[in-house]
XYZ file of C-alpha atoms in Angstrom:
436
model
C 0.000 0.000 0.000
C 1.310 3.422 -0.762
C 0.648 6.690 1.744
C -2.458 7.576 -0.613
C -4.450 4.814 0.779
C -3.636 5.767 4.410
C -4.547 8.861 3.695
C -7.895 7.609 2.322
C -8.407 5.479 5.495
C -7.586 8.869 7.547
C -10.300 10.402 5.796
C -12.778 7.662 6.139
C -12.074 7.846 10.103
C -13.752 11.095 9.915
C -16.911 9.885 8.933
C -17.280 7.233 12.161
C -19.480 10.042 14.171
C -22.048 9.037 11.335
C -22.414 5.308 11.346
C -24.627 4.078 14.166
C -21.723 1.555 15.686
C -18.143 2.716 15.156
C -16.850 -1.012 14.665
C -19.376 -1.184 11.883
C -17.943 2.467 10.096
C -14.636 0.274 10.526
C -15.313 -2.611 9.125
C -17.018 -1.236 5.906
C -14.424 1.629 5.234
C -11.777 -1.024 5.883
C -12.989 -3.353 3.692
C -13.792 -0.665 0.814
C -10.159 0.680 0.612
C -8.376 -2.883 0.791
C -10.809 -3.753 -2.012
C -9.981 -0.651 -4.356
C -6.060 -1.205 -3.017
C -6.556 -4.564 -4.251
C -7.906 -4.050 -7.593
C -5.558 -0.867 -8.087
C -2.581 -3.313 -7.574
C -3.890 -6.276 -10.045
C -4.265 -3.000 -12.171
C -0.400 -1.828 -11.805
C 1.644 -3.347 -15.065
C 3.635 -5.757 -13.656
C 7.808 -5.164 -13.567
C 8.359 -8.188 -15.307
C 6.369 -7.065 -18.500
C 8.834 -4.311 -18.108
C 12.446 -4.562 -20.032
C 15.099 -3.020 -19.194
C 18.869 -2.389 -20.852
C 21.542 -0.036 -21.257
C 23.170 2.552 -23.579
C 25.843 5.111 -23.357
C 29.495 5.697 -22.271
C 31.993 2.967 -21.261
C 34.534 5.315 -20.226
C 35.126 8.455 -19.250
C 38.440 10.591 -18.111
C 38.521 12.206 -14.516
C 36.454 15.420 -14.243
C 34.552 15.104 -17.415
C 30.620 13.941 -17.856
C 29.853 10.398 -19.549
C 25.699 9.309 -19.747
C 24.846 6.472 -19.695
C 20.896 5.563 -20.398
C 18.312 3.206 -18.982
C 15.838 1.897 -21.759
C 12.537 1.195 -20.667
C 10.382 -1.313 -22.795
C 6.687 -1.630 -21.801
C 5.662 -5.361 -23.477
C 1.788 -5.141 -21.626
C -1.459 -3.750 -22.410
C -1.544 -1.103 -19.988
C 0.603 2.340 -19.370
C 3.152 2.019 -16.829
C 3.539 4.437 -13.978
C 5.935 4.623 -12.021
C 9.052 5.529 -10.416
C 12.937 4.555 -11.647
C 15.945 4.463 -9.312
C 19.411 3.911 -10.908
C 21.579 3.226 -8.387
C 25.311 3.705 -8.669
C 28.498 3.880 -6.386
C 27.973 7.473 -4.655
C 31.511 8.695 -6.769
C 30.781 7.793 -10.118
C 28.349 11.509 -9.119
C 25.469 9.773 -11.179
C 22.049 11.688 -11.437
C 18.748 11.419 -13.372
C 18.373 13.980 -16.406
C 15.001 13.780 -17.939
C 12.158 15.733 -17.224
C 9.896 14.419 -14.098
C 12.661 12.401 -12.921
C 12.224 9.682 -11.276
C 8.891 9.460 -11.983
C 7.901 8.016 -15.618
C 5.363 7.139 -17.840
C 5.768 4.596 -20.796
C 2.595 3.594 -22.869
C 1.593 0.187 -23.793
C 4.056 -1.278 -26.501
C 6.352 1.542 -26.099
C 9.906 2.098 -25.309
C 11.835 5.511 -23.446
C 15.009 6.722 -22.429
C 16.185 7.726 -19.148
C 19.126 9.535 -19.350
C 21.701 9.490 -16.124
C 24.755 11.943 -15.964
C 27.843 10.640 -14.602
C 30.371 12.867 -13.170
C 32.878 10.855 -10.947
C 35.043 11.956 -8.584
C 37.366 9.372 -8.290
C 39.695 7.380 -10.700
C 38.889 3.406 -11.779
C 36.104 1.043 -12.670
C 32.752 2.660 -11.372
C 29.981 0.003 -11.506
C 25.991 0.245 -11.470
C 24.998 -1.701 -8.070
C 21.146 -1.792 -9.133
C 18.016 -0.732 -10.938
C 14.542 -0.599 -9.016
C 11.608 0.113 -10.908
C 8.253 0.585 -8.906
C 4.909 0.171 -11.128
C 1.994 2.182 -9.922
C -1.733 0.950 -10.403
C -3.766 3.837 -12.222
C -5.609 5.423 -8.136
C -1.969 5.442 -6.465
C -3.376 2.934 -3.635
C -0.583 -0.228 -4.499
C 2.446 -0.922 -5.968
C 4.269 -3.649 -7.401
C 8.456 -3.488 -7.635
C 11.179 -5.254 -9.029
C 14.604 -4.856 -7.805
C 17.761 -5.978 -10.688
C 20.899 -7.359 -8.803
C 22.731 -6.633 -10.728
C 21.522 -4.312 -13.437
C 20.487 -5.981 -16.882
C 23.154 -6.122 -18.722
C 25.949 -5.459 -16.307
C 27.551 -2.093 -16.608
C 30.689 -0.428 -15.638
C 32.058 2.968 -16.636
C 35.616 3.139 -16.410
C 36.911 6.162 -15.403
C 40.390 7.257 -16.790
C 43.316 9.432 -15.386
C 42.746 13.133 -15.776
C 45.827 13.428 -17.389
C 46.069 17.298 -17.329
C 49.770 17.370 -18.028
C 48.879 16.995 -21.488
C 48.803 20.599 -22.197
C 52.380 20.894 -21.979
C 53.295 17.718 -24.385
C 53.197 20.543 -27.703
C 55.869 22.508 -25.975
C 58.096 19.568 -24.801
C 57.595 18.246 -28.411
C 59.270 21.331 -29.933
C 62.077 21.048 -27.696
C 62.411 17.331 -28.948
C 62.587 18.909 -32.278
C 65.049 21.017 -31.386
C 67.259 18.085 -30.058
C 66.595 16.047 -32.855
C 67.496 18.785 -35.465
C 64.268 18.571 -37.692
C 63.304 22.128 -36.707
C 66.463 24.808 -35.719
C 69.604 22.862 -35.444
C 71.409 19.677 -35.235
C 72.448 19.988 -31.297
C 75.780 20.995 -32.048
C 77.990 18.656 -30.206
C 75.194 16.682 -28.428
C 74.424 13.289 -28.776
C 75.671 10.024 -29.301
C 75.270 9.405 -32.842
C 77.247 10.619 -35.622
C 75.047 12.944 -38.010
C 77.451 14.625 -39.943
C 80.574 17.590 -40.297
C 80.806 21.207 -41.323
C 82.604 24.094 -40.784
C 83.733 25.444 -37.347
C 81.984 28.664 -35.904
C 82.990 30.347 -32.343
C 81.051 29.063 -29.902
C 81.390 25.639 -31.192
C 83.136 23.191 -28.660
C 86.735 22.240 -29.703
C 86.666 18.838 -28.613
C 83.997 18.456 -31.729
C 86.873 18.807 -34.073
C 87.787 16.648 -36.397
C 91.172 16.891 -37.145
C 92.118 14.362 -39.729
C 89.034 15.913 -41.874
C 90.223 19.326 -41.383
C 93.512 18.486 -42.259
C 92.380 17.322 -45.831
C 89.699 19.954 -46.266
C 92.379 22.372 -45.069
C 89.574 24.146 -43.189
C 88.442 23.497 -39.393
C 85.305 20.725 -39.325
C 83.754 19.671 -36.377
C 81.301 17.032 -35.737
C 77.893 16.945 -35.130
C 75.871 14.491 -32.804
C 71.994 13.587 -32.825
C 70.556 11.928 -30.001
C 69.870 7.965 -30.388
C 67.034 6.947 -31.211
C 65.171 3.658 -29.892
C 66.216 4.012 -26.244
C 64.064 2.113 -23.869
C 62.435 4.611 -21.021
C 60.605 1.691 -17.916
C 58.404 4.006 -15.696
C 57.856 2.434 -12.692
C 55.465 3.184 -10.801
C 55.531 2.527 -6.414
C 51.860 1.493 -5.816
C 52.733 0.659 -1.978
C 51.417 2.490 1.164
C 53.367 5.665 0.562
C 51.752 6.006 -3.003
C 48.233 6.262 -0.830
C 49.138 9.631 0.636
C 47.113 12.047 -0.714
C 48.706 15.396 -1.993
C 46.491 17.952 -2.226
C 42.794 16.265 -3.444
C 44.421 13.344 -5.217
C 46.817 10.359 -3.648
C 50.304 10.722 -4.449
C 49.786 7.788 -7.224
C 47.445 10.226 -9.260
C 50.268 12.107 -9.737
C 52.721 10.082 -10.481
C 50.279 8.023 -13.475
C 50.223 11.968 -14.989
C 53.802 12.007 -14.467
C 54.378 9.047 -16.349
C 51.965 8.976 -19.024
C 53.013 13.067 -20.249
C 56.774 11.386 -20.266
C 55.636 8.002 -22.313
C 53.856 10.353 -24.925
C 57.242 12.627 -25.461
C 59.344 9.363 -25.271
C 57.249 7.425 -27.985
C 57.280 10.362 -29.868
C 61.071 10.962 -29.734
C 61.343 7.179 -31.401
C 62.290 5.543 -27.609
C 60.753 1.782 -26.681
C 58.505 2.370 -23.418
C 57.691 0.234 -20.706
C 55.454 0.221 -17.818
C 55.550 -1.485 -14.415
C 53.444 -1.159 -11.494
C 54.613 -2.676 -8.269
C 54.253 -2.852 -4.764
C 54.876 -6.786 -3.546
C 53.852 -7.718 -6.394
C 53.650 -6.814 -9.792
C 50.441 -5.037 -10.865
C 50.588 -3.811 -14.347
C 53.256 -5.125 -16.697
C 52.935 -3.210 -20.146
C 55.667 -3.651 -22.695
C 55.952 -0.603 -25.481
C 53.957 -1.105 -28.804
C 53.316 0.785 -31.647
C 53.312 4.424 -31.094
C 49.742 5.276 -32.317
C 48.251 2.657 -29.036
C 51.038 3.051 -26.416
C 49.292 5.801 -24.716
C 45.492 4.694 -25.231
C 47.083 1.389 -23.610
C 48.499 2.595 -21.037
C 45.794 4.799 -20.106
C 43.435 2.143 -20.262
C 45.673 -0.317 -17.862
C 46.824 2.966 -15.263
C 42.603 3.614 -14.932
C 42.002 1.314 -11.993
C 45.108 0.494 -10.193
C 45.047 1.648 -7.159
C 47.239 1.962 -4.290
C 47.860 -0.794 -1.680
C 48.472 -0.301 1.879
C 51.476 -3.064 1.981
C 55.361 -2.049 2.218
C 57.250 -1.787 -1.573
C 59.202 -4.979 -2.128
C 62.551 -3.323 -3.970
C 64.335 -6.442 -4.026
C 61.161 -7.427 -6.592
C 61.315 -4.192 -8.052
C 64.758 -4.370 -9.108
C 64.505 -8.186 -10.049
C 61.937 -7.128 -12.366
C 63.671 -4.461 -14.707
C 66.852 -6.831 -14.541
C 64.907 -9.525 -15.565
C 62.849 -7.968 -18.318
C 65.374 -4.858 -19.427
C 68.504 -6.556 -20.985
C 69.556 -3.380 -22.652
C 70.874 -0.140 -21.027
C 67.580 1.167 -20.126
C 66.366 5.164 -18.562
C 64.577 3.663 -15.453
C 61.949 6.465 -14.210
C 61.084 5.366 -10.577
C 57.793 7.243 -9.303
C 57.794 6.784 -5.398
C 58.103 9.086 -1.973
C 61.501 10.142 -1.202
C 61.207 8.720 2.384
C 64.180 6.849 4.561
C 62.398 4.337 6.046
C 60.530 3.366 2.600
C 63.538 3.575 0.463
C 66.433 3.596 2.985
C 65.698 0.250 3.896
C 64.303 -1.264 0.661
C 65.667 0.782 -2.302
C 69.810 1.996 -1.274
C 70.613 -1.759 -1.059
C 69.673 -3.138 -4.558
C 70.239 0.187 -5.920
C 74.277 -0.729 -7.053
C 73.048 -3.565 -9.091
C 70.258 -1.423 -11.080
C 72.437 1.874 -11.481
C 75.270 -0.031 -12.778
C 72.910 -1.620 -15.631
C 70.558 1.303 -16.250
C 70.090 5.298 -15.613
C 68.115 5.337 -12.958
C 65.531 8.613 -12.084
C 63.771 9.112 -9.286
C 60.783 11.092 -9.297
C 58.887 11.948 -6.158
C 56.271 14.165 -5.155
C 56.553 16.959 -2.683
C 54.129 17.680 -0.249
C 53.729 21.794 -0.077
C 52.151 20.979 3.626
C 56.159 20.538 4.914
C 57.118 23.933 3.318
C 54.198 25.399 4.510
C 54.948 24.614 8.224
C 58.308 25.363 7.966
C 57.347 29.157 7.014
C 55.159 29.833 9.896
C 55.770 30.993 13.520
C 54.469 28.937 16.057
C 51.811 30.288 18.154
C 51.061 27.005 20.207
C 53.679 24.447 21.587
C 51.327 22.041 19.223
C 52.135 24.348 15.964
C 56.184 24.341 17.497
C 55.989 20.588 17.789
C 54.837 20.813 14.057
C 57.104 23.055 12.873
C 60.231 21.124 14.375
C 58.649 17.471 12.577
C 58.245 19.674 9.023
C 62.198 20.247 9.744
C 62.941 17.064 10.491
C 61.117 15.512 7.628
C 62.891 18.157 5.055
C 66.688 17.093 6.662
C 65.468 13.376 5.947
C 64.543 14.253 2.277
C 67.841 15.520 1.669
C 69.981 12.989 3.026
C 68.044 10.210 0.675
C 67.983 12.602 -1.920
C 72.248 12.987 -1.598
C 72.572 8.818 -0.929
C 70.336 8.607 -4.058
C 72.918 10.904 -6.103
C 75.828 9.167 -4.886
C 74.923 6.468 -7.075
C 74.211 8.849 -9.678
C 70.735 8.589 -9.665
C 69.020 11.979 -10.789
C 66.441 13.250 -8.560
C 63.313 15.233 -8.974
C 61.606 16.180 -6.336
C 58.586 18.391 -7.911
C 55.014 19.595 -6.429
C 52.033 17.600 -7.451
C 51.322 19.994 -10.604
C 54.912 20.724 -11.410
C 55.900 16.775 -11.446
C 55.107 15.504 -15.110
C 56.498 18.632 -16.494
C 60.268 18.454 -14.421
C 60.316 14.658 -15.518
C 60.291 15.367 -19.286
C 62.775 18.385 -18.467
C 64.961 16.076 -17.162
C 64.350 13.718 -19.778
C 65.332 16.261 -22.310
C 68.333 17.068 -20.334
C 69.735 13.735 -20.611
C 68.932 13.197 -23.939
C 70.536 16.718 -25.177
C 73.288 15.492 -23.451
C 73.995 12.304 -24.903
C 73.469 10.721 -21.534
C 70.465 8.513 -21.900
């Protein structure tokens, strides 16, 4: 029974003054409104003549809108009224957009659309839990309902990094051109490959000349370098408990998958092999470089729902991995927290046997929160107790960040928004230089 036939029995209450015994006004008013209640729910279309499916979006990047539909396919002889409720998970931000919504109307034999807009709020595979659909007999009195456990068909909208960094991939890509020499110049003395000679200008560095062509050309030649071509760049990405600490809105992990996927884009553009690991103790994603025109859709695809894990980062596994899978001199990006318990204990150890076989970056994330309490003056003993842990925690930064470069690993250490464009930077860097 719905609240419209309590009300009607409220009503009827009012008119027990009139009946000669009050048991007898009961009984008859009782018995009239379970008879209509009965006869308006035998008159409700029942959910099962009802069908239901799906259309709309699959996927969807971080901070856009994706809708996704519920079709609604009235097989009886009667009109169906009613109410719809599409549930979802409460961050895929999913809301009804169709007038009268929830309520709806479908006529006998015909089919609508209910439209739901989707605006999640977090990264990964977003799934409809159910679908209810209440049916409505024609006075309001009764109800019949059908709950779908899950929906019919299943349906999941995956939602993909919001890969913002992208804006700057136009301007890193005319800085590649500038390295490579198929825009200004030929990177006069950079490189590792031989691209050709000409004539010496000032500026030029000495140790480019080539004597024993000068000599027969009577004229000072030096030689010119491009960067190679067909490196192999492995980003790595730390999905353990440190990657879980959020930075701002996001986890630290959101920033590093930007990080990684603006450098993969400049690096499969410059011609260099990329690979992808994701591993905390145990390997999560394993993606091995393809063609150019899918590496990024790829990787975007894989990077959508990992998530990070609140266990300890197995290096030992980490390094076995990239030994095991990179035979070639390799540029090893490592995305994880520049802390000394995490890496101190796990990373410094194996770290000889992967820098000796590999250039090894480490990119990290800095969390503006230390800065900021390192600016202020204390006005409690709490806030000096602060203050003196910010310190603390800076001095410990530095000290990995100097055992890091004592093994010549490069460091960046880069605010959340600032991350994905240092790495490429540094990327460039190296590769300008020859040192890739």
């Amino acid at each position: 029974m719905t609240p419209r036939a309590a009300a009607l029995l409220g009503a009827g209450a009012l008119t027990l003054p009139l009946w000669p015994a009050p048991w007898l006004g009961v009984l008859v008013m009782s018995g009239v409104v379970l008879a209509l209640t009965v006869l308006d729910w035998r008159l409700a279309v029942p959910p099962d003549a009802v069908e239901a499916s799906r259309d709309g979006d699959r996927a969807v990047r971080l901070g856009d809108t994706a809708t996704v539909s519920v079709w609604l396919h009235n097989t009886s002889g009667r009109p169906l009224r009613g109410l719809v409720r599409d549930a979802w998970v409460p961050s895929a931000g999913a809301r009804f957009d169709f007038p009268g919504a929830p309520k709806v109307r479908v006529e006998p034999g015909a089919r609508v659309e209910l439209p739901s807009r989707l605006t999640p709020t977090r990264r990964g595979d977003r799934p409809a839990l159910r679908l209810t659909l209440r049916s409505y007999g024609p006075l309001g009195l009764a109800f019949r309902q059908r709950r779908e456990r899950p929906p019919t068909p299943p349906w999941t909208l995956r939602v993909l990094p919001r890969f913002e960094s992208r804006r700057h991939l136009p301007e890193k890509l005319a800085r590649l051109r500038v390295i490579d020499g198929t825009e200004v110049a030929r990177g006069r003395g950079q490189g590792t490959e031989f691209d050709t000679l000409r004539e010496y200008v000032i500026g030029d560095d000495v140790r480019s000349v080539d004597w024993r062509a000068s000599a027969r050309r009577a004229d000072v030649l030096v030689r010119t370098w491009r960067p190679e071509r067909d490196r192999r760049v492995v980003c790595v990405l730390d999905t353990g408990r440190t990657s879980a600490v959020r930075v701002g809105d996001e986890p630290r992990l959101d920033a590093a998958i930007d990080a990684a996927l603006l450098l993969a884009a400049l690096a499969a553009r410059a011609g260099d092999r990329v690979d992808l690991l994701a591993v905390d103790d145990a390997v999560r994603v394993a993606l091995t470089g393809g063609a150019q025109s899918t590496l990024l859709a790829r990787m975007v695809d894989v990077l959508a729902p990992l998530q990070p894990t609140l266990v300890e980062t197995d290096f030992e596994l980490v390094a076995g991995e990239i030994l095991r899978r990179e035979r070639r001199r390799s540029v090893v990006v490592l995305f994880t927290a520049l802390e000394p318990g995490a890496l101190g204990e796990g990373l410094l150890p194996v770290l000889p046997r992967l820098a000796t076989r590999h250039r090894v970056i480490v990119a990290s994330v800095h969390d503006p929160v230390l800065t900021d309490l390192t600016t202020r003056s204390p006005e409690t003993v709490q806030d000096a107790y602060a203050t003196a842990a910010a310190w603390r925690a800076l001095g410990d930064r530095d000290r990995v960040r100097a055992a890091l470069a004592r093994h010549g690993v490069t460091v960046v250490d880069a605010p959340a928004d600032r991350l994905a464009p240092m790495v490429t930077d540094t990327y460039l860097r190296l590769k300008a230089l020859g040192q890739l």
